[in-house]
Structure formats: C-alpha cells, structure tokens
XYZ file of C-alpha atoms in Angstrom:
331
model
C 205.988 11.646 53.925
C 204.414 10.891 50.582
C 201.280 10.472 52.177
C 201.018 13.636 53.297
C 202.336 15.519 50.244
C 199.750 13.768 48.749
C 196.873 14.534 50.540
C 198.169 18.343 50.650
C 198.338 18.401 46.616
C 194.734 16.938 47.121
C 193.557 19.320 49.813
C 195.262 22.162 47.537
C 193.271 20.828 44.377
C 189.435 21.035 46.071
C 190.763 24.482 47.675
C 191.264 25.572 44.207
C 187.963 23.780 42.910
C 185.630 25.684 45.243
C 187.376 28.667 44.354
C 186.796 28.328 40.600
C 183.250 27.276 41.417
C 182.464 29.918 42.791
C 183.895 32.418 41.126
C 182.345 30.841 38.540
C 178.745 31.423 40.063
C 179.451 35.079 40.733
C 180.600 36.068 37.175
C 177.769 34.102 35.546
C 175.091 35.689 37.989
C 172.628 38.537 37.998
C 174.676 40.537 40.459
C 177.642 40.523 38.500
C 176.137 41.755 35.272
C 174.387 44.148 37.447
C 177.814 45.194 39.066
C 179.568 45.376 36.043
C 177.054 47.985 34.389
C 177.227 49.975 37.383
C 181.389 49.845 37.480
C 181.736 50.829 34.331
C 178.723 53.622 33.981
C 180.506 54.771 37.380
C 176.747 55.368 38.089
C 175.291 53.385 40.812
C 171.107 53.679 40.626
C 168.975 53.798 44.117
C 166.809 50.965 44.263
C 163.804 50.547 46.999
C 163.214 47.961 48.982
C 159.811 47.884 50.939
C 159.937 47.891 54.556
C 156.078 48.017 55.657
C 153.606 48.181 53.343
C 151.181 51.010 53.032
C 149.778 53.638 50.489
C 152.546 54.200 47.798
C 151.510 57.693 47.333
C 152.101 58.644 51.063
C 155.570 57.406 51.937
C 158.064 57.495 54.533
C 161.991 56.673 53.786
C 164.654 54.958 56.603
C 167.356 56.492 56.254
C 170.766 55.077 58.234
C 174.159 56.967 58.780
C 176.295 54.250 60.273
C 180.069 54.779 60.548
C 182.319 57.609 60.340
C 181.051 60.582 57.916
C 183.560 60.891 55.742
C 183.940 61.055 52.052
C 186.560 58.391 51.865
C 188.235 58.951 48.127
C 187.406 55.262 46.272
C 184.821 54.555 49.334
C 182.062 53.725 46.831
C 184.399 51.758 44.065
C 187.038 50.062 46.945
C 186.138 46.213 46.685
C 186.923 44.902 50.261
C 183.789 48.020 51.300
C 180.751 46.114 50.826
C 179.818 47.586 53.972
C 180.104 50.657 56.308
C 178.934 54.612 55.564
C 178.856 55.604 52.036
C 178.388 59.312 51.665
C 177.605 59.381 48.191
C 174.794 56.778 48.899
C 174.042 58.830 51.468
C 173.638 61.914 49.240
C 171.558 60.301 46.418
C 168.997 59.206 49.111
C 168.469 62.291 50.347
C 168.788 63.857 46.586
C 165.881 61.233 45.878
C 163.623 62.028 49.072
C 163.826 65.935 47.631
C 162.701 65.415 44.215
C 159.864 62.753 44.703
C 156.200 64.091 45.637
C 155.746 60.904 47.490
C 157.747 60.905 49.850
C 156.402 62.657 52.693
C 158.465 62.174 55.661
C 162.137 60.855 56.824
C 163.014 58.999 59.342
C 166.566 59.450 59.968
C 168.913 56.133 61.677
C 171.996 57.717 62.968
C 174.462 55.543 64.492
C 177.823 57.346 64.386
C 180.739 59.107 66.000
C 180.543 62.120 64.032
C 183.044 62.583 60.837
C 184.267 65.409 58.504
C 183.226 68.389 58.945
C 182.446 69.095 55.154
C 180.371 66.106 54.845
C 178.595 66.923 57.932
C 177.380 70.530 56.676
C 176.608 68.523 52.947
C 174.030 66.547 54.757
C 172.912 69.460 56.943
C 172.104 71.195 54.238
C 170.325 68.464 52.440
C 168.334 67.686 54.965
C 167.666 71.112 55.431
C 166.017 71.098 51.948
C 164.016 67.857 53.125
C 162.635 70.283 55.700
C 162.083 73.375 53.840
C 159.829 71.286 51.413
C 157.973 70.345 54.642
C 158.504 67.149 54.706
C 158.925 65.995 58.828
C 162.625 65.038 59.860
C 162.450 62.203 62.602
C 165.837 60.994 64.239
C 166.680 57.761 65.701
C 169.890 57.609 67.454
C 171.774 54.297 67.996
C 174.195 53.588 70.054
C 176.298 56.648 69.432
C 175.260 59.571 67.618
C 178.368 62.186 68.666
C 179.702 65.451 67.378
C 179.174 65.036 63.653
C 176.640 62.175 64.354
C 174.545 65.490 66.447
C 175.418 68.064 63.796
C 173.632 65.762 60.974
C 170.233 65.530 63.263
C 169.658 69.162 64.709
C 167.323 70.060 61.312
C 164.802 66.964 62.773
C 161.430 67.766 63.798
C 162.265 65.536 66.581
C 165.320 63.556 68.260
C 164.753 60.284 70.187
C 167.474 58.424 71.720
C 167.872 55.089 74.245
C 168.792 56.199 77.755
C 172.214 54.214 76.972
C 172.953 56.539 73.544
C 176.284 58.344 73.961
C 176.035 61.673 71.898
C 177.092 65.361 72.367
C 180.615 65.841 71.802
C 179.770 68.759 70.780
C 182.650 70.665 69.489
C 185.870 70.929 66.305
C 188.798 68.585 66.214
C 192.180 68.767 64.462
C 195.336 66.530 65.276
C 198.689 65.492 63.915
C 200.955 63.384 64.601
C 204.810 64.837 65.422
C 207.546 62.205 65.253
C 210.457 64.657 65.233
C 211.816 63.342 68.293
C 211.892 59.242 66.980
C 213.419 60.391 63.757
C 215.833 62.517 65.786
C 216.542 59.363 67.430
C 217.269 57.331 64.457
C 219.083 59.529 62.752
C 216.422 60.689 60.239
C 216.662 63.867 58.690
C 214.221 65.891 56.448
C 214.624 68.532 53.574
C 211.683 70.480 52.707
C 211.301 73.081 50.418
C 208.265 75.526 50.228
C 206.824 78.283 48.585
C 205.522 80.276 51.672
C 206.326 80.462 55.698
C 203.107 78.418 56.592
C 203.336 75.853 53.486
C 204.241 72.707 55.840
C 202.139 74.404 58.502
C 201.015 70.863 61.221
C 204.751 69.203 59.514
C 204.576 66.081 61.531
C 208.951 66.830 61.414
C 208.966 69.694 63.827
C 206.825 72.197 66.371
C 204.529 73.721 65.141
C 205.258 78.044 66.041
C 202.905 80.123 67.807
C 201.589 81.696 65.278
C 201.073 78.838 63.178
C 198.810 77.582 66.218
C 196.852 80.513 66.036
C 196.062 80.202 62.526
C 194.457 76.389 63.272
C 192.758 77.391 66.339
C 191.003 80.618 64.021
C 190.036 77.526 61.796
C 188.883 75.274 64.287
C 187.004 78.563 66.094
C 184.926 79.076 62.929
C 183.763 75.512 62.395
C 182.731 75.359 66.350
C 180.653 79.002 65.909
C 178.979 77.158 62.433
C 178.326 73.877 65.127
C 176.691 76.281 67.814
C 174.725 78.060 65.222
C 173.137 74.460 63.425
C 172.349 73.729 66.945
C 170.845 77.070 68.527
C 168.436 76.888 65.058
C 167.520 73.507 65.386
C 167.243 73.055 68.666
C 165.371 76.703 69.142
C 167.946 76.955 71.841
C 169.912 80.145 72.439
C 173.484 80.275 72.005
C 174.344 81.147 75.304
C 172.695 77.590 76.406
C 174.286 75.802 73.133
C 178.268 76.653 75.121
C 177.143 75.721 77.720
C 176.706 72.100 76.332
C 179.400 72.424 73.386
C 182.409 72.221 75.746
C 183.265 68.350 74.212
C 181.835 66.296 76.751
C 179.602 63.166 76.231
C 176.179 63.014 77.186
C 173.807 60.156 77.564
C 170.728 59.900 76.061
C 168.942 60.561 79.656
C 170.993 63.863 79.837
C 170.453 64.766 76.422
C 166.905 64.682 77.060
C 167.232 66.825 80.476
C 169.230 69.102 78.861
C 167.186 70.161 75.867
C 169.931 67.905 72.877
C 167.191 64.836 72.542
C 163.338 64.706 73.094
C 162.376 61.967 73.962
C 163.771 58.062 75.523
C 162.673 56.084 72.863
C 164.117 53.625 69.642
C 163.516 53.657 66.168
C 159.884 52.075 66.475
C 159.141 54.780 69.004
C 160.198 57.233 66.450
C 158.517 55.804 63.612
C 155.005 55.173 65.436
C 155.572 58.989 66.016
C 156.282 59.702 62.242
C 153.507 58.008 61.178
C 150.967 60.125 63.180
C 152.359 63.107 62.111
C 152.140 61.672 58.317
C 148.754 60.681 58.747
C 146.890 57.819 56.734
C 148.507 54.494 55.951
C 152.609 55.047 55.102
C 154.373 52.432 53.031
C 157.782 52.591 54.826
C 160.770 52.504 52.221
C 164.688 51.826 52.301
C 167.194 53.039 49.349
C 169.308 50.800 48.016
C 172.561 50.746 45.851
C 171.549 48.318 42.934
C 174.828 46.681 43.255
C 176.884 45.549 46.105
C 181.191 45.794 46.020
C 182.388 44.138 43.695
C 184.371 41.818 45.604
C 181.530 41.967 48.332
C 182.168 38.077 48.704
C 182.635 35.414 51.510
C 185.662 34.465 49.115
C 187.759 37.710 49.958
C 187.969 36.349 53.743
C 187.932 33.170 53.149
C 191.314 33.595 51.545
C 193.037 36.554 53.874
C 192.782 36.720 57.334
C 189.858 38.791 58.176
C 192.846 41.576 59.843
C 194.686 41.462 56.452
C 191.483 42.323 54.367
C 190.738 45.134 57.061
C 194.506 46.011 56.770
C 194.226 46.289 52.760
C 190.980 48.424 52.996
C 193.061 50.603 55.225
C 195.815 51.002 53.227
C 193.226 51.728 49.881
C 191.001 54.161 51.996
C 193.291 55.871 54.451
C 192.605 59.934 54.414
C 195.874 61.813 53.558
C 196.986 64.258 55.657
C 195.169 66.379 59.112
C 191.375 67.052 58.833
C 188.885 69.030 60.610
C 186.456 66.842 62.200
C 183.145 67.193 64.253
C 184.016 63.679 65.802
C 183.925 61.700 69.598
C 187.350 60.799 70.145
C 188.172 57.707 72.466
C-alpha cells in the first residue's frame, strides 16, 4: 500500500512539473506577449501569411468560411475556441481585401452548413463590395456549402463544387423547443408576466396560438423572398426558376451544376488555376491571419479535461440564447 501511495504522490509531482513547465514556456514566449497585447487592446490585427509566391502588387486572397455562420457572443475572446468560424475574422478579411489596391481577386473556401441569417447578409454584402470594386469572386465549396453556406457565394463570378458537395438547402429556419408537457409531468409550473400579448411569443411553456404562428411564418416569409432575390441576382436566374430549387432540399454538387446553383465539378485548385487566368500575370496567393491564437489555444487544456468536457465548457460559454432565424441544413 505504501508503495503505491508513493509512486502516486510521485506520478502526481511530474504531472504537476510538466504542467508548470509548460506553462512556464507559454507565458515567457512570443505568442503570449503577442496574445496579451491583443486581449487587452481587444483589437486583434490581420496578419498574412504567403501561400504561393508571385508579384506582390497583383494579389489574390484565400479566404475560408468553415463552421456554422454565426456571430457567437465571446466567439473571438472564448479560450477553449482556438479553432472553428470566426465572423469577426471573417469580416476584417474581407474589410482588408476592400481597402487594399493589391488585392485583385478572392478566392472564396466555403465549407459550411449555412448559419444566421444576419451574418449571412453581413458577408453578402461585403462581398458584394469586393465585387462592385471589380475585383473577381471565385468559390470553392467543400464538403458542404448549404443554405447560409449558398447565400454567402451567389455574389461569385463563379461556383465550383466536388460532385460529392452537399449544398442547396435553400430556404429560412426557425425552431423551439416546447417542454410543456414534461414539466406538466413533473409538476412544474411557470409564472410569467409581460408587457404585451405576443411578449413570450415561441414560450417553450405552452402552444404557441394561431396567430402568433402567423406572425413567425411573415418573418420567416421575408428572409426566404431576401434568399430568392441574392440568388435570382447572382445566379442571373429568374425567380420563378430560384422556387423551384428553394423548396429545402439538398443537392449534390452534380445537380447543382445541372441545375444552374454551381458551374463547374471542380476543387479549390480547379478554382484557383481559373482565378489566376482571369487575374492575369503572376499572383502571389495570400491567407489572413489573426496575429494571435486563443489564449488558452494549448495541448494543456485537453490534456487536463476530457476532450467532451472542454467541448462541453465551450458549449456552455458560447451557447446562443434563445430561437434564431437561420439560413441553415438541418440533419
């Protein structure tokens, strides 16, 4: 018995060692002043990192929406999100590509089920400027590029996707969650006081009325006739064809391509040989990066939790509060 308290107290000790020592490294290294500065400026600064090299004066920048779109409140200052979409990040790129003369095309990496339906008209709309400036949108699409993942590519010049891409999904969703009938069961009762008829309008405590479904459908209407519209205009497609298509379902990147969504079979390499033609000379090919990583973006956070319990904490510090309107593929 001794023996093996002992050799736990000494397993315990070198545990704590390595911990120390490393913690140690990270707080005496360049990335943590360089995190530090940027935590407490709240201001992270792009930084590029040279993909091919070419003429800096004629350059194209990779940009890749991976993940849900959403604005996740503390997404950019969480510590257990070193990775995963970013939409601030996401916005300074694109920010960036506007305002500098070099830049002179964008090639566009999305691999995503679609996401908020604010943050997918923010990038729209940015990209739209990209476009307006006449500077050539190409899009790559991953594995899945669906609903929200489509909405954000419809301003490119051109869409290329793998024959095994899932997109489409075109369309608006909105769900709740209604556990009246479990908390009837357990004897749970609610009080709720409001200032107006449709204040606790989608309550997940009781049915919703029929005009309170009315008034979400009239919301979820309006964001599928602004979906239709970003893809009639981008796609030079008429909306008649565009409902056709937007009824929800999935397509694969072979239909997408019969049907008039993608235009051509092809990966990102495809789509950047093409980009480079249309740029003409000698691109330099560019990536954005945040000068700092998370924080905490260490091998120690998971070497200490469970890799479920650090994905459970990240949860609990990100979770969205409350029903959404989403342009996203659900499973």
């Amino acid at each position: 018995m001794n023996k093996r308290i002992t050799a736990s107290i000494i397993a315990g000790t070198i545990l704590i060692i390595a911990i120390v020592f490393q913690s140690v490294n990270f707080f005496l290294s360049d990335n943590f002043s360089e995190s530090s500065q940027s935590m407490f400026s709240g201001n992270q600064q792009l930084s590029e990192k040279v993909i091919e090299n070419g003429t800096a004066s004629n350059r194209i920048v990779r940009v890749n929406i991976e993940g849900t779109i959403v604005n996740t409140p503390g997404s950019n200052s969480n510590p257990f999100s070193g990775s995963g979409y970013q939409h601030e990040h996401v916005m300074k790129q694109l920010d960036k590509i506007i305002e500098d003369s070099s830049i002179k095309g964008v090639l566009l990496y999305v691999n995503s089920p679609g996401g908020g339906v604010y943050e997918s008209a923010e990038i729209h709309d940015k990209l739209m400027e990209i476009k307006d400036a006449g500077k050539p949108i190409y899009v790559s699409m991953g594995s899945m590029a669906a609903s929200g993942g489509y909405y954000v590519s419809t301003p490119a010049e051109r869409i290329y996707a793998s024959n095994e891409t899932f997109t489409g999904s075109l369309g608006v969703i909105m769900e709740n969650i209604n556990y009246q009938e479990l908390a009837n069961e357990y004897g749970v009762k609610f009080n709720t006081f409001k200032s107006g008829k449709y204040k606790d309008i989608m309550s997940p405590t009781r049915e919703m009325t029929k005009e309170e479904r009315e008034i979400i459908q009239n919301l979820v209407d309006e964001s599928y006739e602004q979906f239709v519209d970003v893809i009639a205009e981008g796609r030079d497609m008429s909306k008649d064809k565009v409902y056709e298509l937007a009824d929800g379902r999935i397509y694969s990147g072979k239909q997408a391509v019969e049907n008039g969504l993608v235009d051509k079979i092809g990966f990102r390499e495809d789509a950047l040989k093409d980009l480079k033609k249309e740029v003409g000379g000698n691109p330099q090919v560019i990536e954005f990066k945040n000068s700092i990583g998370s924080f905490f973006d260490l091998p120690l956070a998971e070497s200490l939790m469970p890799n479920s319990e650090v994905r459970y904490i990240e949860k609990l510090i990100s979770e969205r509060q409350g029903p959404t309107m989403m342009y996203l593929y659900s499973e």
